[in-house]
mmCIF file of C-alpha atoms in Angstrom:
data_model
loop_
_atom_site.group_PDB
_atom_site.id
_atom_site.type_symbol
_atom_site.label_atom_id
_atom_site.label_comp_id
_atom_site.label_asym_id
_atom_site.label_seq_id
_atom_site.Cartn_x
_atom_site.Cartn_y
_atom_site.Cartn_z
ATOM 1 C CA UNK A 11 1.508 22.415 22.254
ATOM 2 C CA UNK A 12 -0.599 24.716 20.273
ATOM 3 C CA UNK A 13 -2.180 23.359 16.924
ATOM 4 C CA UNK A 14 0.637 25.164 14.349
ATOM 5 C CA UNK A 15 3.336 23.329 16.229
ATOM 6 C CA UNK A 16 1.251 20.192 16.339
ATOM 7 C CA UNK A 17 0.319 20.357 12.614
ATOM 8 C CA UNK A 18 4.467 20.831 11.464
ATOM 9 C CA UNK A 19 4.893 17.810 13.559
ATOM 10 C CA UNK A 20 2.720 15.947 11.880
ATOM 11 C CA UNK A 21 3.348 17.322 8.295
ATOM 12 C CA UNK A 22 7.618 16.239 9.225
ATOM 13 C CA UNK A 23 5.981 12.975 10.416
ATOM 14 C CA UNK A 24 4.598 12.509 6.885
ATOM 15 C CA UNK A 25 7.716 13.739 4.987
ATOM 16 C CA UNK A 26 9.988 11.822 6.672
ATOM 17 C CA UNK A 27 8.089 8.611 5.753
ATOM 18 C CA UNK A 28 7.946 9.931 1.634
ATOM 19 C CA UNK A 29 11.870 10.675 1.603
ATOM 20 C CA UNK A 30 12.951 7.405 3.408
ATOM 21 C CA UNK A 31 10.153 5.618 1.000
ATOM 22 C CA UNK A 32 11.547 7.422 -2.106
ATOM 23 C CA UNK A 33 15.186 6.748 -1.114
ATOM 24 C CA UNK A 34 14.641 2.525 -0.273
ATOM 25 C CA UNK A 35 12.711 2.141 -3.691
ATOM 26 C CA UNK A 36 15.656 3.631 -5.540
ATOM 27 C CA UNK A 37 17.739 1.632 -3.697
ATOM 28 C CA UNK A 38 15.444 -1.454 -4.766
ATOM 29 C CA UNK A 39 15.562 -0.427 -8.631
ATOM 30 C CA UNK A 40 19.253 -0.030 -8.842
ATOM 31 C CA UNK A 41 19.892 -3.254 -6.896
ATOM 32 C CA UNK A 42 17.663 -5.173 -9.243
ATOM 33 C CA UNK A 43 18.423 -3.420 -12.656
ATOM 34 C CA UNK A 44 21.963 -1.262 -12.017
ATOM 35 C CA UNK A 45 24.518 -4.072 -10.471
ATOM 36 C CA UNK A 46 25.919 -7.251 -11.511
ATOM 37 C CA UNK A 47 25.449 -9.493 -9.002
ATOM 38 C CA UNK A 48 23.749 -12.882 -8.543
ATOM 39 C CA UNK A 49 20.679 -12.917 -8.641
ATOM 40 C CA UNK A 50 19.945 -14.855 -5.448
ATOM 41 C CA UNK A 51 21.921 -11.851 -3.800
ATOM 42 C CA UNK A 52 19.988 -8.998 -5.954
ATOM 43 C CA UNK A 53 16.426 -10.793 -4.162
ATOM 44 C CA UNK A 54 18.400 -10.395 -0.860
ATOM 45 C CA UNK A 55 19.010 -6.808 -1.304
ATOM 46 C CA UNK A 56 15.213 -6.053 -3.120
ATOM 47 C CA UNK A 57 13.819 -8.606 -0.271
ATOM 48 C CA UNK A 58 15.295 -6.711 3.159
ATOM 49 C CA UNK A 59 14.906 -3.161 0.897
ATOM 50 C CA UNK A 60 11.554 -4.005 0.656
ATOM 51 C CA UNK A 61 10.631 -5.016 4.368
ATOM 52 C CA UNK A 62 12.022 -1.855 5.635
ATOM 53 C CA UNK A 63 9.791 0.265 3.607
ATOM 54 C CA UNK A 64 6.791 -1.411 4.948
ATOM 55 C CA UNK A 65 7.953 -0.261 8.197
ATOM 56 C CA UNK A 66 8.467 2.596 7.224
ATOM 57 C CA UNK A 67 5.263 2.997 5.702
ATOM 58 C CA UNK A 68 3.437 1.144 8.290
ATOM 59 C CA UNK A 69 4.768 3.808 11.024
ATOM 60 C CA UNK A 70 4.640 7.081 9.175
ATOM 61 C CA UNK A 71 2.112 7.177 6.951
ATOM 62 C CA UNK A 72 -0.642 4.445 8.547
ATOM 63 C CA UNK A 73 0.966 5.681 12.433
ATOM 64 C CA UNK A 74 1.263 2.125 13.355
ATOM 65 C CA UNK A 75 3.334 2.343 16.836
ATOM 66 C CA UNK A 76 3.822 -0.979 19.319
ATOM 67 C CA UNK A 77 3.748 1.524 22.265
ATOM 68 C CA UNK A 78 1.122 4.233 22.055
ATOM 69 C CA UNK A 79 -1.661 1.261 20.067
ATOM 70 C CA UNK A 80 -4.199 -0.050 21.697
ATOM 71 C CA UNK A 81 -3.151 -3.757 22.262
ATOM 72 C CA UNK A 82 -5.502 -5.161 20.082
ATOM 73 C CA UNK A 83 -4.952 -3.677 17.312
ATOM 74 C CA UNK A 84 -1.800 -4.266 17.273
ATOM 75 C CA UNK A 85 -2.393 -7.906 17.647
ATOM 76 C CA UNK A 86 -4.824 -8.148 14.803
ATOM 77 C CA UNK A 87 -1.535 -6.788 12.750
ATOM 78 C CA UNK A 88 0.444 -8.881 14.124
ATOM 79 C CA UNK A 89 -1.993 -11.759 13.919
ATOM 80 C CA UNK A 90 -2.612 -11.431 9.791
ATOM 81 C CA UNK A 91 1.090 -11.058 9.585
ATOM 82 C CA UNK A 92 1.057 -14.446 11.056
ATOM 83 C CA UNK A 93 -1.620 -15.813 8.898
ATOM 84 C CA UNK A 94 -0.040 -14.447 5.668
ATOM 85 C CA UNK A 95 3.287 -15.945 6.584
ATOM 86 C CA UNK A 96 1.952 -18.927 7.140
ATOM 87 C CA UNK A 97 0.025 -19.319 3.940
ATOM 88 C CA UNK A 98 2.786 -17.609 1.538
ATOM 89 C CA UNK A 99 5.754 -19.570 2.664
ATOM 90 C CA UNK A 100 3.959 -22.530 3.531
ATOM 91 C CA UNK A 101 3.128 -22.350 -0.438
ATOM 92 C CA UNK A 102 5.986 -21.893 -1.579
ATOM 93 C CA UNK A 103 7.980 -24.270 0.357
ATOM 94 C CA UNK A 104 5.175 -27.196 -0.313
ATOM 95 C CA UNK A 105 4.417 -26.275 -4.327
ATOM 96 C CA UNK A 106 8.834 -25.720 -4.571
ATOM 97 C CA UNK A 107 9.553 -28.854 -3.291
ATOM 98 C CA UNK A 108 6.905 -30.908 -5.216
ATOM 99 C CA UNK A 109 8.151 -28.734 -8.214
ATOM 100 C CA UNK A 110 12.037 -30.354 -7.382
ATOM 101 C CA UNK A 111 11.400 -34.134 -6.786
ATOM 102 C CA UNK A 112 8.740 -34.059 -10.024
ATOM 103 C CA UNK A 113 11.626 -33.005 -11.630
ATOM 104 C CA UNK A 114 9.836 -29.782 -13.375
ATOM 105 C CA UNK A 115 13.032 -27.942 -13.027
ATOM 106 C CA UNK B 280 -5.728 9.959 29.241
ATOM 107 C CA UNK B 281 -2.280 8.249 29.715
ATOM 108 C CA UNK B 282 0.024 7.635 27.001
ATOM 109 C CA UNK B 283 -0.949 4.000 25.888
ATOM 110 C CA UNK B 284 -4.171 5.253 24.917
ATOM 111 C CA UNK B 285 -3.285 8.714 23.032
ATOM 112 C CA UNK B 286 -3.881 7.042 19.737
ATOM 113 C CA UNK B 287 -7.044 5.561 19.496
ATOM 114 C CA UNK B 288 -7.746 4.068 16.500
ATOM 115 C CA UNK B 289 -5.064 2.717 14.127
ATOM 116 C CA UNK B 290 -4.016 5.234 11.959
ATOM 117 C CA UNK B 291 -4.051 9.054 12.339
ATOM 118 C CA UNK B 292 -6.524 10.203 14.502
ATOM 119 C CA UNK B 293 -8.659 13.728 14.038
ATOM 120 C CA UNK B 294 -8.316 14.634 17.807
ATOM 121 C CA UNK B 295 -6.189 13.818 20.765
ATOM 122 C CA UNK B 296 -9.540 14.118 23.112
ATOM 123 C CA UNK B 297 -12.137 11.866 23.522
ATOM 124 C CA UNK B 298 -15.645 13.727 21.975
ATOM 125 C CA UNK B 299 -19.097 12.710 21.592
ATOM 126 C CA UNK B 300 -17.892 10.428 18.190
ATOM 127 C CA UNK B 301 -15.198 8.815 19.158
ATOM 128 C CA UNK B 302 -16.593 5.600 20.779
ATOM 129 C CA UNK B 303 -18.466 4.875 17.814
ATOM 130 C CA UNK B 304 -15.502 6.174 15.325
ATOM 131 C CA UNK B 305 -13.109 3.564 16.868
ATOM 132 C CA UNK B 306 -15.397 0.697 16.153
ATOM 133 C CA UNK B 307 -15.809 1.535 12.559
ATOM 134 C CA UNK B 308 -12.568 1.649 11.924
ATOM 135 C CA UNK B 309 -11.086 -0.693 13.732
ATOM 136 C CA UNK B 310 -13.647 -2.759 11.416
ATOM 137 C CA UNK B 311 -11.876 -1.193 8.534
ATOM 138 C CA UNK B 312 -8.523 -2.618 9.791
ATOM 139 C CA UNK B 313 -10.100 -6.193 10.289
ATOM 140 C CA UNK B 314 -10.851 -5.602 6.499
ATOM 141 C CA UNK B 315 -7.583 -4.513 5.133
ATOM 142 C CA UNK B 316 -6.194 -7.561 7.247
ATOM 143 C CA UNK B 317 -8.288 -9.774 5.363
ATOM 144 C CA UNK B 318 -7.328 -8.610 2.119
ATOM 145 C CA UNK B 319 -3.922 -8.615 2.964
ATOM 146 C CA UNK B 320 -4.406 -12.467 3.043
ATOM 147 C CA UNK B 321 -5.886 -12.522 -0.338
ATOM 148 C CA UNK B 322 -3.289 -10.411 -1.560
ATOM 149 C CA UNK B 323 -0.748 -12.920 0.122
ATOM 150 C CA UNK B 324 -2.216 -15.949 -1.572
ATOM 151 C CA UNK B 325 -2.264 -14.181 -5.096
ATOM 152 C CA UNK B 326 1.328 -13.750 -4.046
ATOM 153 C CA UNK B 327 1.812 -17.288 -2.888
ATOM 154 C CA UNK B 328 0.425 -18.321 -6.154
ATOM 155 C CA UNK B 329 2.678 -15.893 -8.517
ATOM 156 C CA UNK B 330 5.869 -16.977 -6.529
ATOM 157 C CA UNK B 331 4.939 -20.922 -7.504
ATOM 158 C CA UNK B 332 4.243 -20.523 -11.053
ATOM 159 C CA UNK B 333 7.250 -17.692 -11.784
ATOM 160 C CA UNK B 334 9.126 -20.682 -14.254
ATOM 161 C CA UNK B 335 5.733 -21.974 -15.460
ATOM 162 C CA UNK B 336 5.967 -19.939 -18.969
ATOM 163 C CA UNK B 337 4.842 -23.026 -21.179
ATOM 164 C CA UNK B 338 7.299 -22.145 -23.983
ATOM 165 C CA UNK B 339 5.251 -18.814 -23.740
ATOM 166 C CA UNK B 340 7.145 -15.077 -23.229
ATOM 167 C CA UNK B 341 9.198 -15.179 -20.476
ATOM 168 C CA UNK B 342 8.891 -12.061 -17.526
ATOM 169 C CA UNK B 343 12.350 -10.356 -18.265
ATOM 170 C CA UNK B 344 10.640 -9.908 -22.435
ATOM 171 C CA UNK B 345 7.827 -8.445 -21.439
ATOM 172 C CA UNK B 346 8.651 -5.945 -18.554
ATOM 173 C CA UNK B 347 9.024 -1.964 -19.577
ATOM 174 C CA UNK B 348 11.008 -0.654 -15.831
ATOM 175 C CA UNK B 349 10.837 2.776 -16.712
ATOM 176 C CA UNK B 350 7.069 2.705 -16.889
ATOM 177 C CA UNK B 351 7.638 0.634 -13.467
ATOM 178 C CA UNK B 352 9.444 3.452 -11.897
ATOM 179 C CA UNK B 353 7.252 6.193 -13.078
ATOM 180 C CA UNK B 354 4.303 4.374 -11.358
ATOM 181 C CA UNK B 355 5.895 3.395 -8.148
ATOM 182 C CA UNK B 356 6.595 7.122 -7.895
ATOM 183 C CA UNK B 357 3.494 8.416 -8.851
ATOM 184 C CA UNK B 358 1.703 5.731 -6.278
ATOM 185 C CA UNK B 359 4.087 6.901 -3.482
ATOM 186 C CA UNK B 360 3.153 10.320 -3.870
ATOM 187 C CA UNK B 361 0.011 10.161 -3.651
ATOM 188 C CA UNK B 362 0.206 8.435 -0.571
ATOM 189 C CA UNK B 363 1.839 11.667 0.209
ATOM 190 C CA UNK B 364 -0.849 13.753 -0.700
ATOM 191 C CA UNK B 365 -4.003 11.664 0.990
ATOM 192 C CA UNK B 366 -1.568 12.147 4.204
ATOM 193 C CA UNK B 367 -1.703 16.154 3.480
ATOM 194 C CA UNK B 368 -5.383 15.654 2.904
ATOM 195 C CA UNK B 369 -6.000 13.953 6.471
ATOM 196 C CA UNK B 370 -3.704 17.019 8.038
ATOM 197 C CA UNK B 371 -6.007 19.398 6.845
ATOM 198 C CA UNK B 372 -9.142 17.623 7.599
ATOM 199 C CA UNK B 373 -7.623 17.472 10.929
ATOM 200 C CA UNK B 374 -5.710 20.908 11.632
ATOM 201 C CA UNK B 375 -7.815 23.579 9.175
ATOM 202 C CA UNK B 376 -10.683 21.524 7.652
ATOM 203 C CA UNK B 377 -12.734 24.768 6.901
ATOM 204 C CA UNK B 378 -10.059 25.457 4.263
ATOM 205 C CA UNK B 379 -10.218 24.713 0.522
ATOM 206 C CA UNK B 380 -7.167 22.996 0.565
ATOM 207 C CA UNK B 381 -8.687 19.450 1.262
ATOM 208 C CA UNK B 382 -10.290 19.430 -1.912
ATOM 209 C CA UNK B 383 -7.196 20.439 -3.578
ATOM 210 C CA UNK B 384 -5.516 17.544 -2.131
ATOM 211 C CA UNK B 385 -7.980 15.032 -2.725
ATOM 212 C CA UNK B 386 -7.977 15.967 -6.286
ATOM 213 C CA UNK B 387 -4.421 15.917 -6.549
ATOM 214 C CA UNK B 388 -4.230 11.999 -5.020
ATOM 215 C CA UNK B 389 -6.670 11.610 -7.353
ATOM 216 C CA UNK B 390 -5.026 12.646 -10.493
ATOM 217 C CA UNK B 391 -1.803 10.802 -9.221
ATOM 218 C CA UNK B 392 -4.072 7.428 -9.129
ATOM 219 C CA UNK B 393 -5.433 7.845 -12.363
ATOM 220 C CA UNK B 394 -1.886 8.369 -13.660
ATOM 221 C CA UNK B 395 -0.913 5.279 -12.267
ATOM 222 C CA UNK B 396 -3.263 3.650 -13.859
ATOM 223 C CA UNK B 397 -2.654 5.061 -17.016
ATOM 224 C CA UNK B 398 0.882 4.106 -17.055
ATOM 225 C CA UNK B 399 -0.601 0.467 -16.199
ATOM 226 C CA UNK B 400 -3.197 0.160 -18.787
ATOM 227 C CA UNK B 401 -0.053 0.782 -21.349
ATOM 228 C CA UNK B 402 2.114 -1.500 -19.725
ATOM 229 C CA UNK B 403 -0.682 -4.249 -20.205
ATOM 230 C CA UNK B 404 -1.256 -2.991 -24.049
ATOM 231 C CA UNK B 405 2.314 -3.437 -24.907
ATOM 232 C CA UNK B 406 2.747 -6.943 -22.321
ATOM 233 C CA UNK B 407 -0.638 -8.408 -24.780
ATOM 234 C CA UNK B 408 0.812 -7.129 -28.025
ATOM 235 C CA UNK B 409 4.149 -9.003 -27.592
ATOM 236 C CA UNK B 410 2.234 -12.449 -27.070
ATOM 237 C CA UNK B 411 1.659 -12.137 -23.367
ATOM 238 C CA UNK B 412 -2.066 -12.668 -22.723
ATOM 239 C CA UNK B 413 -3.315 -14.558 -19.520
ATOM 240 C CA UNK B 414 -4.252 -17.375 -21.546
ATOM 241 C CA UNK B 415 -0.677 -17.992 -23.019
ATOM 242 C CA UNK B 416 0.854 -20.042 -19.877
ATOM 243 C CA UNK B 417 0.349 -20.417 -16.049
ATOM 244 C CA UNK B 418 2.648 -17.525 -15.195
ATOM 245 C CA UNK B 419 0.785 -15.078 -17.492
ATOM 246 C CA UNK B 420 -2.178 -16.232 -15.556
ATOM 247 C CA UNK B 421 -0.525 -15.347 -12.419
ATOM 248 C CA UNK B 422 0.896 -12.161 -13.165
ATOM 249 C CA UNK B 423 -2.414 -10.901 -14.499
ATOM 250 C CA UNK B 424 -4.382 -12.109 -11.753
ATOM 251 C CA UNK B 425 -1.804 -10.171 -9.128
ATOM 252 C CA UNK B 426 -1.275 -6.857 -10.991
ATOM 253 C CA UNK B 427 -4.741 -6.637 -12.326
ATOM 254 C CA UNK B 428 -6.108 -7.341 -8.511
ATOM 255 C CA UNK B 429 -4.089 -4.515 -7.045
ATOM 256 C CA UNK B 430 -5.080 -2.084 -10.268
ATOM 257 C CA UNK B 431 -8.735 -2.865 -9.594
ATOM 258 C CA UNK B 432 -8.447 -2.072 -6.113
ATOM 259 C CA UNK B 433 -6.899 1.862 -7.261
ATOM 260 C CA UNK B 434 -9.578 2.027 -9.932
ATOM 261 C CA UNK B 435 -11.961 1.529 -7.043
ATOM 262 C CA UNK B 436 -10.302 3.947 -4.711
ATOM 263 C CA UNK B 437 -10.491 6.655 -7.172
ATOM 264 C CA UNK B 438 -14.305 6.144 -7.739
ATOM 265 C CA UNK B 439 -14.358 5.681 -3.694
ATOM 266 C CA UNK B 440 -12.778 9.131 -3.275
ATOM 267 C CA UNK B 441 -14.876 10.702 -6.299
ATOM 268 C CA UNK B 442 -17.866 9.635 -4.320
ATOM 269 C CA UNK B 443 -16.464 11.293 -1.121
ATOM 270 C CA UNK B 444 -15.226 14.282 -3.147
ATOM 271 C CA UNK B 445 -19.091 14.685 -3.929
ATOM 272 C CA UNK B 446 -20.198 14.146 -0.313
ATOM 273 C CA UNK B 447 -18.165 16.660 1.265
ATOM 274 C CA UNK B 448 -19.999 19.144 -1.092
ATOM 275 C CA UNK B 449 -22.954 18.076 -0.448
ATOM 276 C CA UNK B 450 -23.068 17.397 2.836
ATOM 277 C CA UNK B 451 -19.700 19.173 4.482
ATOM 278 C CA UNK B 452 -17.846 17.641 6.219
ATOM 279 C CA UNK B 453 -20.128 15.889 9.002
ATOM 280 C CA UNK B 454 -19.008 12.923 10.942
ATOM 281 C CA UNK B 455 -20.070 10.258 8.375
ATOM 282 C CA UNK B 456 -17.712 11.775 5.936
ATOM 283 C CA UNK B 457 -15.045 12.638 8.011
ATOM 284 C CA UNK B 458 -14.916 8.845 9.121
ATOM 285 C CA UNK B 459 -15.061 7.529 5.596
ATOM 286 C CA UNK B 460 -12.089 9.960 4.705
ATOM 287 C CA UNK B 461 -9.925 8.505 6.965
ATOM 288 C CA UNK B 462 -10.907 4.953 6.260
ATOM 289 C CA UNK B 463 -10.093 5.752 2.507
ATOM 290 C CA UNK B 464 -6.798 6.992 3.587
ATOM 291 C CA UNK B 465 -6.218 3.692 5.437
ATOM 292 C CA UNK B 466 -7.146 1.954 2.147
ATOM 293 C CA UNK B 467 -4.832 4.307 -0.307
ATOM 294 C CA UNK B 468 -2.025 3.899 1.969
ATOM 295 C CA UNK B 469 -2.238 -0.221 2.196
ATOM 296 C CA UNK B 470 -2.855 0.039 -1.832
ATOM 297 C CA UNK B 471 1.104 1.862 -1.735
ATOM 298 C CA UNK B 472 2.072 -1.018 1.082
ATOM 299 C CA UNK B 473 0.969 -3.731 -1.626
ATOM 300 C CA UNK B 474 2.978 -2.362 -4.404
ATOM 301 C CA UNK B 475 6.145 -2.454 -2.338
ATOM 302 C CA UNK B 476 5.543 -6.310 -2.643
ATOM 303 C CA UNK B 477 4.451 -6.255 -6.565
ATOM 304 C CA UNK B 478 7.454 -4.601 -7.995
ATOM 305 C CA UNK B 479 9.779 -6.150 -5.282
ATOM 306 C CA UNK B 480 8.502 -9.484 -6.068
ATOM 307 C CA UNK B 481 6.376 -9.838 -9.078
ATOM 308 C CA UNK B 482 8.792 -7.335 -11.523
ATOM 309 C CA UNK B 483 12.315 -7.605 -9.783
ATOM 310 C CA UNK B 484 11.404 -11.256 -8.525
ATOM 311 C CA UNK B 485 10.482 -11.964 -12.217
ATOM 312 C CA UNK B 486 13.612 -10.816 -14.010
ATOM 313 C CA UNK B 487 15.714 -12.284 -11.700
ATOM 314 C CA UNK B 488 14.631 -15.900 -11.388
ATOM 315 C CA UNK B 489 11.505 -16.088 -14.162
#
């Protein structure tokens, strides 16, 4: 492959990621402000929205890949992922459910 | 090389075959990535912390007051796109670096940043002027501490890349440089990965259940 047809790869690579990114955020902004719903199911819809575009991101604009990595470095993504799970929900379910039997809500 | 090994370092890579750098290249930024990781957790926790104190408004303004969602928008965008131009900016660096379209680049991410935080700095004006300081409730805290955290971090990539935009004058583009390019793409593009979460959480999250 010579380098022009290696550098229009790339350069789609990077577009693709931009338009799919552009497209799930104004998804996210007229789930949360355009519709009617509840708003557990709004959070549903901005939640999942929001995962896929760090996928998105993660794979075409930071070239994250589980095949073609190095194993470790996908594990120390993976890992922190792990870590950062642990400490955001384990927050919020410990500080919510103090917050429910002090009777704060 | 076989496949599994074609990328070498997280992120894009300059070349597809090993040179005299590229040993030494890998380390450093795979210690870059060990970095972002560990500010993802402090992110997370700032996070962790918003998410608990998101009814705690003390009688004080509550989020869906306060919020301006155009500004929002035009900010996301203008974040988003610049993650579109530092990823030009790395293509030319890596296909036609002796061009002077990496400067052009870098200046436009640049511009877009300091944009953002243009549109930021207002928001925070106008949040202050209708009662909402940090010192008004624990939410307030919690929102500032967040927003302000990821704000600081663009405020320092935009001195970061400044300071690079200098270096490549002065010294071209030489290794050293080269390397800290990428790793300040890395660092742009995790700043855009973070405000997925803030207006997904923090501004949506806040109208909806603050």
């Amino acid at each position: 492959m010579d380098n022009k047809t290696k550098y229009q790869r790339d350069l789609r690579f990077y577009l693709t990621g931009f338009i799919l990114s552009l497209a799930l955020t104004g998804m996210a902004f007229w789930a949360a402000l355009g519709t009617t719903l509840s708003s557990g199911k709004i959070m549903a819809v901005v939640g999942v929205l929001g995962i896929v575009q760090l996928v998105v991101q993660l794979r075409y604009f930071l070239h994250i890949n589980a095949r073609k990595q190095k194993r470790e470095d996908f594990d120390l993504i993976l890992f922190s992922t792990l870590v950062l799970l642990i400490i955001v929900l384990g927050t919020v379910w410990i500080m919510g459910n103090l917050s429910i039997r002090m009777h704060t809500v | 090389m076989s496949m599994r090994h074609r990328y070498r370092h997280p992120g894009l890579n300059l070349t597809d075959t090993p040179d005299e750098h590229l040993a030494k290249n890998e380390t450093t930024i795979f210690g870059f990535w060990v970095f972002l990781m560990s500010d993802l957790i402090f992110f997370g926790l700032m996070f962790a912390i918003y998410i608990t104190s998101i009814g705690a408004t003390a009688g004080g303004p509550r989020p869906h007051e306060l919020f301006d969602f155009t500004s929002l928008a035009i900010q996301t965008v203008l974040l988003l796109t610049s993650s579109l131009t530092v990823g030009f900016a790395s293509l030319v660096l890596k296909f036609d670096a002796k061009s002077g379209n990496l400067i052009v680049w870098l200046l436009v991410t640049l511009l877009l940043g300091l944009g953002f935080l243009f549109f930021e700095i207002r928001d925070f004006i106008e949040i202050a002027a209708k009662g909402g300081v940090p010192s008004r409730s624990g939410y307030l805290s919690a929102f500032y501490g967040l927003v302000l955290l990821h704000g600081l971090h663009v405020a320092m990539g935009c001195l970061w890349l400044v300071v690079i935009m200098i270096q490549i004058q002065v010294f071209g583009l030489i290794n050293v440089v080269t390397t800290r390019l990428i790793r300040f793409a890395l660092f742009w593009h995790f700043l855009d990965l973070i405000w997925i979460g803030i207006f997904s959480v923090v501004f949506f999250g806040g109208l909806h259940f603050g």
